[in-house]
Amino acid sequence: MEAASGMSSEGRPIQCKAAVCRRAGEPLVIENVMVAPPMSREARIRITCTSLCHSDITFWRMKDPPGICPRILGHEAVGVVESVGEEVREVEKGDVVVPVFLPECGECEDCRSTKSNLCSTVRFRVSPWMARHESTRFTDMKGNPIYHFLFVSSFSQYTVVDVANLAKIHPSLPPNRACLLSCGVSTGVGAAWVTAAVEAGSTVAIFGLGSIGLAVAEGARLCGAGRIIGVDLNPDKFEIGKKFGVTHFVNSGECGDKPVSQVIKEMTGGGADYCFECVGMASLVHEAYASCRKGWGKTIVVGVDKPGSKLSLSSAEVLHSGKVLTGSLFGGLKPKTHIPILAKRYLDKELQLDDFVTHEIDFEDINRAFDLLLEGQCLRCVIWMNK
Ligand code: NAD
Ligand code: ZN
Ligand code: ZN
């Protein structure tokens, strides 16, 4: 590793430990890997903390493309810049950075617009490669390539990330909180704050109370929402939800013959102002759309469903209801612009991050994080890479 030799590692490959997904759905294998130096517009980062998001589980399970093996998963993290490639001006060695799957070049028409966070220079896609160069920076000890995940691949002590995917943060933010801003909490808070622009006094319904759904609640609470209805199959999520501003709970497994949307319409006198799908199931998007109020109701799709899954709405339904249906990648946030704002709101004790961290483990126990998230008691499990 970098420090062991006492020499600078700049410009040379680094050997370190990574948790590699060798076969879909099987425990990750901790092995030595080589991490090549960054190419132009890239930085190599020493990961301090990473945490597990449900999207890692979705792609870990996936046998067919865009699932691919061997791959280094992980996309919610914080780290320190070890070295930078050519033409990198945004960050330098020693900077604390949050890598984000969604790029922000800052210069294209979309990055300059306040209406979008979908950069056109470096496009978001689920690719096995780096964001700008169609190649990998990881090889195993036999010299075979290992693929990237969501431009981050943080289940490795070192990784290489494009500068468009890096947000610099103040080093005073504790790493076991900062990593949450890299995906889950930012996504949820942003979905309420930016994508939906929830108004004070409005009624919000959230389908799925994992970290993403609860972060939507947190964002809606900060926007002054009047009622926040949480929908989940796991009744334990209601007590947990109260901490994040959830005021009412619907156990969707106990609604009998009534669709959840009918229950929500009855509770809200015609439908919620904003509905968020935070599970990743097309059928729940339909429920969320049906749960929001005609005329002005807005449904925000945040969950990631299986590749190829489709929605089906009748055109008359769309025409007559006047509702809005939209997707929200990374909560509509621009990583470089909005992550420092969320970090400040945490330091100012407005935004809560602490309660999202239910577990902290060492890197060698990384497979336990998968069990914990799947068991339903865990919100975020923070993994310390070098403790
Ligand atoms: P999680 O596993 O922590 O939480 C999911 C929750 O949904 C759990 O509480 C579970 O009990 C509940 N649930 C499952 N099936 C349900 C059903 N049929 N009805 C109601 N509730 C149900 O997951 P997470 O980390 O919070 O992620 C949630 C979703 O958000 C995933 O699909 C993930 O891929 C996606 N995501 C999207 C973005 C984005 O940018 N849009 C970013 C991060 C995560
Ligand atoms: Zn994520
Ligand atoms: Zn751009």
GROMACS .gro file of C-alpha atoms and ligand atoms in nm:
model
  433
    1MET     CA    1   0.000   0.000   0.000
    2GLU     CA    2   0.089   0.365  -0.047
    3ALA     CA    3   0.232   0.437   0.297
    4ALA     CA    4   0.405   0.101   0.347
    5SER     CA    5   0.689   0.172   0.106
    6GLY     CA    6   0.748   0.522   0.244
    7MET     CA    7   0.770   0.644  -0.118
    8SER     CA    8   0.512   0.851  -0.298
    9SER     CA    9   0.268   0.636  -0.492
   10GLU     CA   10   0.192   0.912  -0.742
   11GLY     CA   11   0.202   0.793  -1.101
   12ARG     CA   12   0.240   0.429  -0.997
   13PRO     CA   13  -0.016   0.152  -0.944
   14ILE     CA   14  -0.125   0.095  -0.584
   15GLN     CA   15  -0.186  -0.250  -0.442
   16CYS     CA   16  -0.466  -0.257  -0.187
   17LYS     CA   17  -0.761  -0.462  -0.066
   18ALA     CA   18  -1.097  -0.457  -0.242
   19ALA     CA   19  -1.421  -0.650  -0.197
   20VAL     CA   20  -1.485  -0.799  -0.540
   21CYS     CA   21  -1.819  -0.930  -0.664
   22ARG     CA   22  -1.694  -1.242  -0.845
   23ARG     CA   23  -2.040  -1.399  -0.896
   24ALA     CA   24  -2.381  -1.235  -0.888
   25GLY     CA   25  -2.555  -1.276  -0.553
   26GLU     CA   26  -2.260  -1.448  -0.381
   27PRO     CA   27  -2.058  -1.301  -0.091
   28LEU     CA   28  -1.798  -1.044  -0.199
   29VAL     CA   29  -1.439  -1.169  -0.196
   30ILE     CA   30  -1.180  -0.951  -0.023
   31GLU     CA   31  -0.866  -0.972  -0.233
   32ASN     CA   32  -0.560  -0.773  -0.335
   33VAL     CA   33  -0.611  -0.560  -0.644
   34MET     CA   34  -0.398  -0.314  -0.840
   35VAL     CA   35  -0.537   0.037  -0.882
   36ALA     CA   36  -0.381   0.218  -1.179
   37PRO     CA   37  -0.290   0.588  -1.158
   38PRO     CA   38  -0.559   0.834  -1.266
   39MET     CA   39  -0.580   0.935  -1.633
   40SER     CA   40  -0.666   1.286  -1.748
   41ARG     CA   41  -0.959   1.448  -1.560
   42GLU     CA   42  -0.947   1.171  -1.297
   43ALA     CA   43  -0.839   1.148  -0.932
   44ARG     CA   44  -0.727   0.850  -0.726
   45ILE     CA   45  -0.888   0.845  -0.384
   46ARG     CA   46  -0.821   0.665  -0.058
   47ILE     CA   47  -1.167   0.570   0.067
   48THR     CA   48  -1.221   0.642   0.437
   49CYS     CA   49  -1.581   0.521   0.480
   50THR     CA   50  -1.835   0.368   0.248
   51SER     CA   51  -2.193   0.258   0.314
   52LEU     CA   52  -2.433   0.018   0.149
   53CYS     CA   53  -2.725   0.147  -0.059
   54HIS     CA   54  -3.001  -0.073  -0.198
   55SER     CA   55  -2.878  -0.002  -0.553
   56ASP     CA   56  -2.561  -0.201  -0.468
   57ILE     CA   57  -2.784  -0.496  -0.378
   58THR     CA   58  -2.984  -0.462  -0.700
   59PHE     CA   59  -2.670  -0.480  -0.916
   60TRP     CA   60  -2.499  -0.740  -0.695
   61ARG     CA   61  -2.791  -0.975  -0.765
   62MET     CA   62  -2.808  -0.901  -1.138
   63LYS     CA   63  -2.688  -1.190  -1.357
   64ASP     CA   64  -2.753  -1.027  -1.695
   65PRO     CA   65  -2.625  -0.694  -1.833
   66PRO     CA   66  -2.589  -0.429  -1.704
   67GLY     CA   67  -2.487  -0.672  -1.427
   68ILE     CA   68  -2.127  -0.786  -1.485
   69CYS     CA   69  -1.854  -0.972  -1.294
   70PRO     CA   70  -1.592  -0.933  -1.161
   71ARG     CA   71  -1.690  -0.591  -1.039
   72ILE     CA   72  -1.614  -0.362  -0.746
   73LEU     CA   73  -1.949  -0.235  -0.618
   74GLY     CA   74  -2.009   0.054  -0.375
   75HIS     CA   75  -2.109   0.409  -0.459
   76GLU     CA   76  -2.179   0.582  -0.127
   77ALA     CA   77  -1.850   0.699   0.020
   78VAL     CA   78  -1.606   0.965   0.129
   79GLY     CA   79  -1.230   0.972   0.082
   80VAL     CA   80  -0.912   1.171   0.047
   81VAL     CA   81  -0.745   1.255  -0.286
   82GLU     CA   82  -0.416   1.061  -0.316
   83SER     CA   83  -0.315   1.189  -0.661
   84VAL     CA   84  -0.467   1.352  -0.968
   85GLY     CA   85  -0.428   1.299  -1.342
   86GLU     CA   86  -0.360   1.562  -1.606
   87GLU     CA   87  -0.589   1.861  -1.651
   88VAL     CA   88  -0.737   1.835  -1.304
   89ARG     CA   89  -0.796   2.175  -1.150
   90GLU     CA   90  -1.098   2.111  -0.924
   91VAL     CA   91  -0.925   1.900  -0.655
   92GLU     CA   92  -0.573   1.834  -0.529
   93LYS     CA   93  -0.391   1.582  -0.314
   94GLY     CA   94  -0.525   1.583   0.043
   95ASP     CA   95  -0.871   1.720  -0.039
   96VAL     CA   96  -1.164   1.544   0.126
   97VAL     CA   97  -1.409   1.441  -0.143
   98VAL     CA   98  -1.745   1.274  -0.180
   99PRO     CA   99  -1.768   1.067  -0.500
  100VAL     CA  100  -2.112   1.070  -0.664
  101PHE     CA  101  -2.249   0.843  -0.936
  102LEU     CA  102  -2.406   1.141  -1.114
  103PRO     CA  103  -2.156   1.361  -1.302
  104GLU     CA  104  -2.154   1.742  -1.298
  105CYS     CA  105  -1.913   1.903  -1.546
  106GLY     CA  106  -2.042   2.247  -1.450
  107GLU     CA  107  -2.012   2.380  -1.806
  108CYS     CA  108  -2.263   2.212  -2.037
  109GLU     CA  109  -2.608   2.353  -2.107
  110ASP     CA  110  -2.770   2.115  -1.860
  111CYS     CA  111  -2.521   2.181  -1.581
  112ARG     CA  112  -2.569   2.556  -1.632
  113SER     CA  113  -2.947   2.522  -1.616
  114THR     CA  114  -3.122   2.523  -1.279
  115LYS     CA  115  -3.382   2.287  -1.428
  116SER     CA  116  -3.165   1.977  -1.466
  117ASN     CA  117  -2.892   1.775  -1.302
  118LEU     CA  118  -2.829   1.550  -1.602
  119CYS     CA  119  -2.490   1.652  -1.739
  120SER     CA  120  -2.439   1.611  -2.114
  121THR     CA  121  -2.058   1.622  -2.123
  122VAL     CA  122  -2.014   1.324  -1.894
  123ARG     CA  123  -2.335   1.127  -1.917
  124PHE     CA  124  -2.468   0.910  -1.638
  125ARG     CA  125  -2.506   0.545  -1.741
  126VAL     CA  126  -2.462   0.209  -1.570
  127SER     CA  127  -2.127   0.132  -1.723
  128PRO     CA  128  -1.847  -0.112  -1.635
  129TRP     CA  129  -1.592   0.158  -1.720
  130MET     CA  130  -1.466   0.495  -1.605
  131ALA     CA  131  -1.696   0.788  -1.680
  132ARG     CA  132  -1.490   0.955  -1.956
  133HIS     CA  133  -1.252   0.683  -2.077
  134GLU     CA  134  -1.392   0.343  -2.174
  135SER     CA  135  -1.142   0.153  -1.963
  136THR     CA  136  -1.094   0.018  -1.609
  137ARG     CA  137  -0.836   0.121  -1.347
  138PHE     CA  138  -0.865  -0.209  -1.155
  139THR     CA  139  -0.685  -0.538  -1.221
  140ASP     CA  140  -0.659  -0.850  -1.010
  141MET     CA  141  -0.326  -1.006  -0.913
  142LYS     CA  142  -0.326  -1.211  -1.235
  143GLY     CA  143  -0.357  -0.894  -1.442
  144ASN     CA  144  -0.720  -0.950  -1.539
  145PRO     CA  145  -0.955  -0.651  -1.550
  146ILE     CA  146  -1.210  -0.585  -1.276
  147TYR     CA  147  -1.505  -0.366  -1.372
  148HIS     CA  148  -1.625  -0.040  -1.220
  149PHE     CA  149  -1.968   0.040  -1.077
  150LEU     CA  150  -2.158   0.367  -1.114
  151PHE     CA  151  -1.828   0.557  -1.172
  152VAL     CA  152  -1.741   0.517  -0.800
  153SER     CA  153  -1.651   0.156  -0.694
  154SER     CA  154  -1.595   0.241  -0.330
  155PHE     CA  155  -1.566  -0.114  -0.190
  156SER     CA  156  -1.192  -0.077  -0.239
  157GLN     CA  157  -0.934   0.097  -0.022
  158TYR     CA  158  -0.837   0.300  -0.330
  159THR     CA  159  -1.047   0.388  -0.633
  160VAL     CA  160  -1.025   0.619  -0.933
  161VAL     CA  161  -1.306   0.866  -1.003
  162ASP     CA  162  -1.364   1.126  -1.273
  163VAL     CA  163  -1.348   1.486  -1.146
  164ALA     CA  164  -1.702   1.538  -1.276
  165ASN     CA  165  -1.810   1.281  -1.013
  166LEU     CA  166  -1.638   1.447  -0.717
  167ALA     CA  167  -1.770   1.700  -0.468
  168LYS     CA  168  -1.519   1.861  -0.233
  169ILE     CA  169  -1.633   1.896   0.128
  170HIS     CA  170  -1.502   2.057   0.445
  171PRO     CA  171  -1.272   1.814   0.630
  172SER     CA  172  -1.451   1.884   0.960
  173LEU     CA  173  -1.744   1.665   0.857
  174PRO     CA  174  -1.709   1.322   1.025
  175PRO     CA  175  -1.648   1.057   0.754
  176ASN     CA  176  -1.915   0.824   0.892
  177ARG     CA  177  -2.170   1.099   0.825
  178ALA     CA  178  -2.020   1.252   0.511
  179CYS     CA  179  -2.054   0.924   0.319
  180LEU     CA  180  -2.434   0.943   0.350
  181LEU     CA  181  -2.431   1.257   0.136
  182SER     CA  182  -2.275   1.057  -0.148
  183CYS     CA  183  -2.605   0.888  -0.242
  184GLY     CA  184  -2.893   0.793  -0.013
  185VAL     CA  185  -2.960   1.091   0.210
  186SER     CA  186  -2.887   1.348  -0.061
  187THR     CA  187  -3.116   1.162  -0.301
  188GLY     CA  188  -3.408   1.153  -0.061
  189VAL     CA  189  -3.369   1.505   0.073
  190GLY     CA  190  -3.317   1.639  -0.278
  191ALA     CA  191  -3.623   1.458  -0.414
  192ALA     CA  192  -3.840   1.653  -0.167
  193TRP     CA  193  -3.647   1.980  -0.177
  194VAL     CA  194  -3.550   2.016  -0.545
  195THR     CA  195  -3.743   1.767  -0.763
  196ALA     CA  196  -4.079   1.807  -0.587
  197ALA     CA  197  -4.014   2.147  -0.424
  198VAL     CA  198  -4.253   2.047  -0.142
  199GLU     CA  199  -4.447   2.347  -0.011
  200ALA     CA  200  -4.508   2.431   0.353
  201GLY     CA  201  -4.828   2.273   0.483
  202SER     CA  202  -4.856   2.016   0.204
  203THR     CA  203  -4.929   1.645   0.238
  204VAL     CA  204  -4.666   1.393   0.136
  205ALA     CA  205  -4.691   1.015   0.093
  206ILE     CA  206  -4.374   0.806   0.084
  207PHE     CA  207  -4.372   0.447  -0.041
  208GLY     CA  208  -4.080   0.260   0.121
  209LEU     CA  209  -3.917   0.378   0.444
  210GLY     CA  210  -3.555   0.275   0.389
  211SER     CA  211  -3.289   0.545   0.407
  212ILE     CA  212  -3.409   0.697   0.081
  213GLY     CA  213  -3.774   0.719   0.187
  214LEU     CA  214  -3.681   0.847   0.532
  215ALA     CA  215  -3.452   1.107   0.375
  216VAL     CA  216  -3.751   1.218   0.165
  217ALA     CA  217  -3.938   1.258   0.497
  218GLU     CA  218  -3.646   1.455   0.638
  219GLY     CA  219  -3.641   1.677   0.328
  220ALA     CA  220  -4.021   1.724   0.341
  221ARG     CA  221  -3.998   1.809   0.712
  222LEU     CA  222  -3.732   2.073   0.635
  223CYS     CA  223  -3.963   2.214   0.365
  224GLY     CA  224  -4.241   2.245   0.625
  225ALA     CA  225  -4.474   1.966   0.503
  226GLY     CA  226  -4.788   1.937   0.716
  227ARG     CA  227  -4.853   1.563   0.697
  228ILE     CA  228  -4.602   1.295   0.604
  229ILE     CA  229  -4.755   0.952   0.543
  230GLY     CA  230  -4.512   0.660   0.534
  231VAL     CA  231  -4.609   0.336   0.354
  232ASP     CA  232  -4.413   0.018   0.421
  233LEU     CA  233  -4.467  -0.354   0.473
  234ASN     CA  234  -4.242  -0.353   0.779
  235PRO     CA  235  -4.431  -0.212   1.081
  236ASP     CA  236  -4.102  -0.142   1.264
  237LYS     CA  237  -4.044   0.137   1.014
  238PHE     CA  238  -4.315   0.357   1.168
  239GLU     CA  239  -4.133   0.409   1.500
  240ILE     CA  240  -3.810   0.470   1.308
  241GLY     CA  241  -3.996   0.703   1.071
  242LYS     CA  242  -4.116   0.929   1.352
  243LYS     CA  243  -3.756   1.041   1.404
  244PHE     CA  244  -3.755   1.175   1.048
  245GLY     CA  245  -4.091   1.350   1.057
  246VAL     CA  246  -4.327   1.070   0.943
  247THR     CA  247  -4.661   1.156   1.106
  248HIS     CA  248  -4.886   0.874   0.979
  249PHE     CA  249  -4.818   0.515   0.882
  250VAL     CA  250  -4.990   0.278   0.639
  251ASN     CA  251  -4.894  -0.088   0.654
  252SER     CA  252  -4.951  -0.182   0.291
  253GLY     CA  253  -4.964  -0.549   0.387
  254GLU     CA  254  -5.269  -0.488   0.607
  255CYS     CA  255  -5.502  -0.288   0.385
  256GLY     CA  256  -5.724  -0.586   0.310
  257ASP     CA  257  -5.906  -0.554  -0.022
  258LYS     CA  258  -5.844  -0.183  -0.048
  259PRO     CA  259  -5.559  -0.064  -0.264
  260VAL     CA  260  -5.314   0.155  -0.068
  261SER     CA  261  -5.405   0.444  -0.297
  262GLN     CA  262  -5.764   0.432  -0.176
  263VAL     CA  263  -5.651   0.436   0.186
  264ILE     CA  264  -5.434   0.739   0.116
  265LYS     CA  265  -5.708   0.918  -0.077
  266GLU     CA  266  -5.943   0.867   0.218
  267MET     CA  267  -5.682   0.989   0.466
  268THR     CA  268  -5.610   1.301   0.263
  269GLY     CA  269  -5.955   1.389   0.131
  270GLY     CA  270  -5.872   1.325  -0.234
  271GLY     CA  271  -5.503   1.245  -0.257
  272ALA     CA  272  -5.161   1.358  -0.137
  273ASP     CA  273  -4.994   1.664  -0.289
  274TYR     CA  274  -4.666   1.476  -0.338
  275CYS     CA  275  -4.605   1.099  -0.363
  276PHE     CA  276  -4.261   0.940  -0.370
  277GLU     CA  277  -4.186   0.584  -0.480
  278CYS     CA  278  -3.874   0.478  -0.285
  279VAL     CA  279  -3.878   0.099  -0.326
  280GLY     CA  280  -3.814   0.028  -0.695
  281MET     CA  281  -4.133  -0.145  -0.814
  282ALA     CA  282  -4.341  -0.037  -1.112
  283SER     CA  283  -4.659  -0.150  -0.934
  284LEU     CA  284  -4.584   0.093  -0.651
  285VAL     CA  285  -4.532   0.376  -0.900
  286HIS     CA  286  -4.888   0.307  -1.016
  287GLU     CA  287  -5.008   0.315  -0.654
  288ALA     CA  288  -4.818   0.637  -0.589
  289TYR     CA  289  -4.961   0.799  -0.904
  290ALA     CA  290  -5.312   0.688  -0.804
  291SER     CA  291  -5.254   0.826  -0.451
  292CYS     CA  292  -5.180   1.183  -0.556
  293ARG     CA  293  -5.439   1.453  -0.598
  294LYS     CA  294  -5.597   1.525  -0.935
  295GLY     CA  295  -5.507   1.860  -1.083
  296TRP     CA  296  -5.181   1.924  -0.903
  297GLY     CA  297  -5.056   1.599  -0.748
  298LYS     CA  298  -4.696   1.515  -0.828
  299THR     CA  299  -4.545   1.164  -0.823
  300ILE     CA  300  -4.169   1.131  -0.800
  301VAL     CA  301  -4.003   0.802  -0.897
  302VAL     CA  302  -3.688   0.747  -0.692
  303GLY     CA  303  -3.669   0.366  -0.663
  304VAL     CA  304  -3.469   0.165  -0.917
  305ASP     CA  305  -3.669  -0.121  -1.070
  306LYS     CA  306  -3.534  -0.415  -1.269
  307PRO     CA  307  -3.402  -0.332  -1.618
  308GLY     CA  308  -3.681  -0.338  -1.875
  309SER     CA  309  -3.971  -0.295  -1.633
  310LYS     CA  310  -4.248  -0.079  -1.774
  311LEU     CA  311  -4.520   0.150  -1.650
  312SER     CA  312  -4.862   0.142  -1.806
  313LEU     CA  313  -5.101   0.435  -1.780
  314SER     CA  314  -5.404   0.492  -1.997
  315SER     CA  315  -5.381   0.812  -2.197
  316ALA     CA  316  -5.729   0.910  -2.075
  317GLU     CA  317  -5.609   0.871  -1.715
  318VAL     CA  318  -5.314   1.100  -1.784
  319LEU     CA  319  -5.528   1.351  -1.973
  320HIS     CA  320  -5.812   1.365  -1.724
  321SER     CA  321  -5.608   1.362  -1.403
  322GLY     CA  322  -5.370   1.650  -1.476
  323LYS     CA  323  -5.109   1.492  -1.250
  324VAL     CA  324  -4.732   1.512  -1.289
  325LEU     CA  325  -4.510   1.203  -1.299
  326THR     CA  326  -4.134   1.251  -1.294
  327GLY     CA  327  -3.814   1.068  -1.212
  328SER     CA  328  -3.546   1.190  -0.976
  329LEU     CA  329  -3.184   1.082  -1.008
  330PHE     CA  330  -2.977   1.189  -0.709
  331GLY     CA  331  -3.279   1.388  -0.590
  332GLY     CA  332  -3.240   1.638  -0.873
  333LEU     CA  333  -2.927   1.769  -0.698
  334LYS     CA  334  -2.607   1.882  -0.865
  335PRO     CA  335  -2.335   1.711  -0.661
  336LYS     CA  336  -2.073   1.989  -0.655
  337THR     CA  337  -2.333   2.259  -0.592
  338HIS     CA  338  -2.566   2.095  -0.343
  339ILE     CA  339  -2.352   1.855  -0.134
  340PRO     CA  340  -2.166   2.141   0.039
  341ILE     CA  341  -2.505   2.301   0.118
  342LEU     CA  342  -2.632   1.979   0.279
  343ALA     CA  343  -2.302   1.940   0.467
  344LYS     CA  344  -2.343   2.292   0.609
  345ARG     CA  345  -2.704   2.221   0.707
  346TYR     CA  346  -2.580   1.915   0.897
  347LEU     CA  347  -2.307   2.114   1.074
  348ASP     CA  348  -2.570   2.381   1.156
  349LYS     CA  349  -2.780   2.102   1.314
  350GLU     CA  350  -3.072   2.149   1.073
  351LEU     CA  351  -3.033   1.830   0.869
  352GLN     CA  352  -3.007   1.508   1.062
  353LEU     CA  353  -2.765   1.243   0.946
  354ASP     CA  354  -2.680   1.068   1.273
  355ASP     CA  355  -2.998   0.858   1.298
  356PHE     CA  356  -2.947   0.712   0.951
  357VAL     CA  357  -2.636   0.529   1.073
  358THR     CA  358  -2.767   0.220   1.251
  359HIS     CA  359  -2.453   0.005   1.215
  360GLU     CA  360  -2.077   0.054   1.173
  361ILE     CA  361  -1.843  -0.230   1.077
  362ASP     CA  362  -1.489  -0.296   0.959
  363PHE     CA  363  -1.411  -0.358   0.593
  364GLU     CA  364  -1.339  -0.728   0.648
  365ASP     CA  365  -1.703  -0.775   0.761
  366ILE     CA  366  -1.851  -0.608   0.452
  367ASN     CA  367  -2.075  -0.904   0.366
  368ARG     CA  368  -2.260  -0.851   0.694
  369ALA     CA  369  -2.378  -0.513   0.564
  370PHE     CA  370  -2.570  -0.695   0.288
  371ASP     CA  371  -2.742  -0.924   0.543
  372LEU     CA  372  -2.828  -0.628   0.767
  373LEU     CA  373  -2.990  -0.424   0.489
  374LEU     CA  374  -3.185  -0.724   0.363
  375GLU     CA  375  -3.307  -0.811   0.715
  376GLY     CA  376  -3.487  -0.474   0.734
  377GLN     CA  377  -3.352  -0.337   1.064
  378CYS     CA  378  -3.066  -0.146   0.913
  379LEU     CA  379  -3.085   0.198   0.755
  380ARG     CA  380  -2.724   0.269   0.673
  381CYS     CA  381  -2.433   0.046   0.768
  382VAL     CA  382  -2.109   0.242   0.754
  383ILE     CA  383  -1.802   0.042   0.656
  384TRP     CA  384  -1.465   0.171   0.779
  385MET     CA  385  -1.200   0.089   0.518
  386ASN     CA  386  -0.884   0.110   0.725
  387LYS     CA  387  -0.969   0.079   1.092
  388NAD     P1  388  -3.392  -0.013   0.165
  388NAD     O1  389  -3.380  -0.157   0.132
  388NAD     O2  390  -3.318   0.040   0.282
  388NAD     O3  391  -3.546   0.026   0.188
  388NAD     C1  392  -3.651  -0.019   0.110
  388NAD     C2  393  -3.779  -0.011   0.196
  388NAD     O4  394  -3.890  -0.046   0.114
  388NAD     C3  395  -3.780  -0.105   0.315
  388NAD     O5  396  -3.819  -0.036   0.432
  388NAD     C4  397  -3.882  -0.212   0.276
  388NAD     O6  398  -3.948  -0.268   0.390
  388NAD     C5  399  -3.976  -0.131   0.188
  388NAD     N1  400  -4.055  -0.212   0.094
  388NAD     C6  401  -4.016  -0.318   0.020
  388NAD     N2  402  -4.118  -0.363  -0.055
  388NAD     C7  403  -4.224  -0.282  -0.030
  388NAD     C8  404  -4.357  -0.277  -0.076
  388NAD     N3  405  -4.403  -0.365  -0.167
  388NAD     N4  406  -4.439  -0.181  -0.028
  388NAD     C9  407  -4.394  -0.090   0.063
  388NAD     N5  408  -4.267  -0.090   0.110
  388NAD    C10  409  -4.184  -0.185   0.066
  388NAD     O7  410  -3.352   0.066   0.031
  388NAD     P2  411  -3.292   0.216   0.011
  388NAD     O8  412  -3.143   0.211   0.022
  388NAD     O9  413  -3.371   0.310   0.093
  388NAD    O10  414  -3.327   0.235  -0.146
  388NAD    C11  415  -3.460   0.250  -0.189
  388NAD    C12  416  -3.468   0.256  -0.341
  388NAD    O11  417  -3.408   0.379  -0.388
  388NAD    C13  418  -3.394   0.144  -0.415
  388NAD    O12  419  -3.470   0.106  -0.528
  388NAD    C14  420  -3.265   0.210  -0.459
  388NAD    O13  421  -3.207   0.145  -0.569
  388NAD    C15  422  -3.318   0.348  -0.495
  388NAD     N6  423  -3.221   0.458  -0.506
  388NAD    C16  424  -3.241   0.551  -0.604
  388NAD    C17  425  -3.155   0.659  -0.617
  388NAD    C18  426  -3.179   0.762  -0.723
  388NAD    O14  427  -3.090   0.841  -0.752
  388NAD     N7  428  -3.297   0.769  -0.778
  388NAD    C19  429  -3.046   0.672  -0.531
  388NAD    C20  430  -3.030   0.575  -0.431
  388NAD    C21  431  -3.117   0.469  -0.418
  389ZN      ZN  432  -2.730   0.467  -0.394
  390ZN      ZN  433  -2.238   1.910  -1.760
   0.00000   0.00000   0.00000
